[in-house]
Coordinates of C-alpha atoms in Angstrom, one line a residue:
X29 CA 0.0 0.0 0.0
X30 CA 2.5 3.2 -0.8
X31 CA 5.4 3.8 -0.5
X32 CA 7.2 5.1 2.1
X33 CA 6.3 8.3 3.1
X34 CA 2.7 8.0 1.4
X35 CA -0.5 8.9 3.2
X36 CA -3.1 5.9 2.8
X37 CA -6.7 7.4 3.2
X38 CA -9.6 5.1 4.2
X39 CA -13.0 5.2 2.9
X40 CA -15.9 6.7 5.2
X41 CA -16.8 4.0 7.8
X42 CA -14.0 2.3 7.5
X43 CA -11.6 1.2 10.3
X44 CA -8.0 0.6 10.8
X45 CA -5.8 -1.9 12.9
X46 CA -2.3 -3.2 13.1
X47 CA -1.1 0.1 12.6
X48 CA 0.5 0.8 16.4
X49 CA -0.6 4.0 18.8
X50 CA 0.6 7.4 17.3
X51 CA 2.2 8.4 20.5
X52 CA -0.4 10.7 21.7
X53 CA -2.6 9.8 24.9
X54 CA -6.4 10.5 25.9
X55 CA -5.8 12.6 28.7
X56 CA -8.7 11.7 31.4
X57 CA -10.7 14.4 32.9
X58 CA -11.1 13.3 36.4
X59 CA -8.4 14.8 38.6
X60 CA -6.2 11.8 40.4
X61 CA -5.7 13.3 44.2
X62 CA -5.4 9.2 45.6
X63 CA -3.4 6.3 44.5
X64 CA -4.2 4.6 41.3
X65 CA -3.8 2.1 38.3
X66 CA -3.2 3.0 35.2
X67 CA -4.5 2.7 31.8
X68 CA -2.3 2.0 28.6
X69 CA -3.1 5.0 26.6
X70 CA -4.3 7.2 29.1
X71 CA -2.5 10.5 30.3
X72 CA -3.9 11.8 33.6
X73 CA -3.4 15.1 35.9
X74 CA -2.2 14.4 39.2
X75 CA -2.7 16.4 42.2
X76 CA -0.6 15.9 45.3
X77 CA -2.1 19.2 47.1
X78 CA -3.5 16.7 50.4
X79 CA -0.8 13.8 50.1
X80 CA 2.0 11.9 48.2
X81 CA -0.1 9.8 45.5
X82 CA 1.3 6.3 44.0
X83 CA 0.5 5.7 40.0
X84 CA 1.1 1.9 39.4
X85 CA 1.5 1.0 35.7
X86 CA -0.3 -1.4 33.7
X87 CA 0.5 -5.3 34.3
X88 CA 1.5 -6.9 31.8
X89 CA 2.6 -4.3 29.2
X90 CA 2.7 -4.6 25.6
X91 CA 5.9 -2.8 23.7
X92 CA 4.7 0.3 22.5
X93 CA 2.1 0.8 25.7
X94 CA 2.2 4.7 26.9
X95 CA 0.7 6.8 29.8
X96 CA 1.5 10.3 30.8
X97 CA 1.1 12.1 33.6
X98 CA 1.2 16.3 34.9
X99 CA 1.5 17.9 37.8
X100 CA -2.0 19.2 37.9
X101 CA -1.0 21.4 41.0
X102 CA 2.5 22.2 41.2
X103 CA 3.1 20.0 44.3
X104 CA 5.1 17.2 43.7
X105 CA 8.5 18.8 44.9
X106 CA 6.2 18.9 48.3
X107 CA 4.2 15.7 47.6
X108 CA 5.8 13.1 45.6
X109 CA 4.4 11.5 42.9
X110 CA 5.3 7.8 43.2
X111 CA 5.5 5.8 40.0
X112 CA 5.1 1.9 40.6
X113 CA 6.2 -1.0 38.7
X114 CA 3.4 -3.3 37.9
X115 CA 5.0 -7.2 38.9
X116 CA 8.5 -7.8 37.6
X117 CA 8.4 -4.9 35.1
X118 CA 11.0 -2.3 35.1
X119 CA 11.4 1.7 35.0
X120 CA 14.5 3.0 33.0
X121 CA 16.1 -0.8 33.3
X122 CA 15.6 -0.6 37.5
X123 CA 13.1 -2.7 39.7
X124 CA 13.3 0.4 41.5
X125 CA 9.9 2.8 41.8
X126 CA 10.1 6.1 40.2
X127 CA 10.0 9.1 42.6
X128 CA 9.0 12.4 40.5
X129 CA 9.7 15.4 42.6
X130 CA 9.5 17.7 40.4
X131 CA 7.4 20.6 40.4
X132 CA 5.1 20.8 37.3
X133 CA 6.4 17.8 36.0
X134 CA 5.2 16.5 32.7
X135 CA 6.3 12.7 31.2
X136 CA 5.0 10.1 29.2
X137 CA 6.3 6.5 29.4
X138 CA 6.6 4.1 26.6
X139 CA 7.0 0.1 28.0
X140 CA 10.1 -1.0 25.4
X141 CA 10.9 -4.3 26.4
X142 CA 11.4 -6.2 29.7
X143 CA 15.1 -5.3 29.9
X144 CA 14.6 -1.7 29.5
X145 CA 11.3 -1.4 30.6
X146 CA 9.3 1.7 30.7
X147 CA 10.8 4.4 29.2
X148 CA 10.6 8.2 30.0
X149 CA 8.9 9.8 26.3
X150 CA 10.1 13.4 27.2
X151 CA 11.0 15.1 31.1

């Protein structure tokens, strides 16, 4: 279908697969203030105002997964922002939970592999 480089248009009601995410993420609307799971795909807005908050990461990750996350608040130098491994996955290649501390932090992480784990998009 094209070559490289080509845009491939698809006729009205038609639907695509097999194609891969584009990168972006559905940012949720609800404000996260307690701790959480969350959803490949998703971006959320996290505020640490009344406590530290832990985001766990999907189980069982797919490569190519991605969630995002912002400081809704500007409090997670005060309140940390805790980012959990989900099982025997990684963060940035460590078993290690990922402390953001950060005020106005904004990331998105892509799962890689399970050497490598997930990976920080953009800090």
């Amino acid at each position: 279908i094209g070559a490289s480089g080509d845009t491939v248009s698809l006729a009205s009601g038609a639907s695509q697969s097999g194609f891969g995410r584009s990168g972006s993420v559905d940012w949720q609307t609800s404000i996260k203030t307690s701790n959480f799971t969350a959803v490949s795909g998703e971006g959320y807005f996290i505020n640490t105002t009344s406590g530290a908050v832990t985001m766990t990461l999907p189980a069982s990750p797919s490569v190519g997964d991605i969630v995002a996350f912002k400081d809704y608040a500007g409090t997670f130098d005060t309140n940390n922002l805790t980012v959990a491994a989900n099982g025997s996955e990684k963060i940035v290649a460590s078993t290690d939970d990922l402390t953001v501390s950060t005020e106005r932090a904004a990331n998105t992480l892509v799962y890689t592999d399970s050497t490598q784990g997930w990976l920080l998009k953009n800090n």
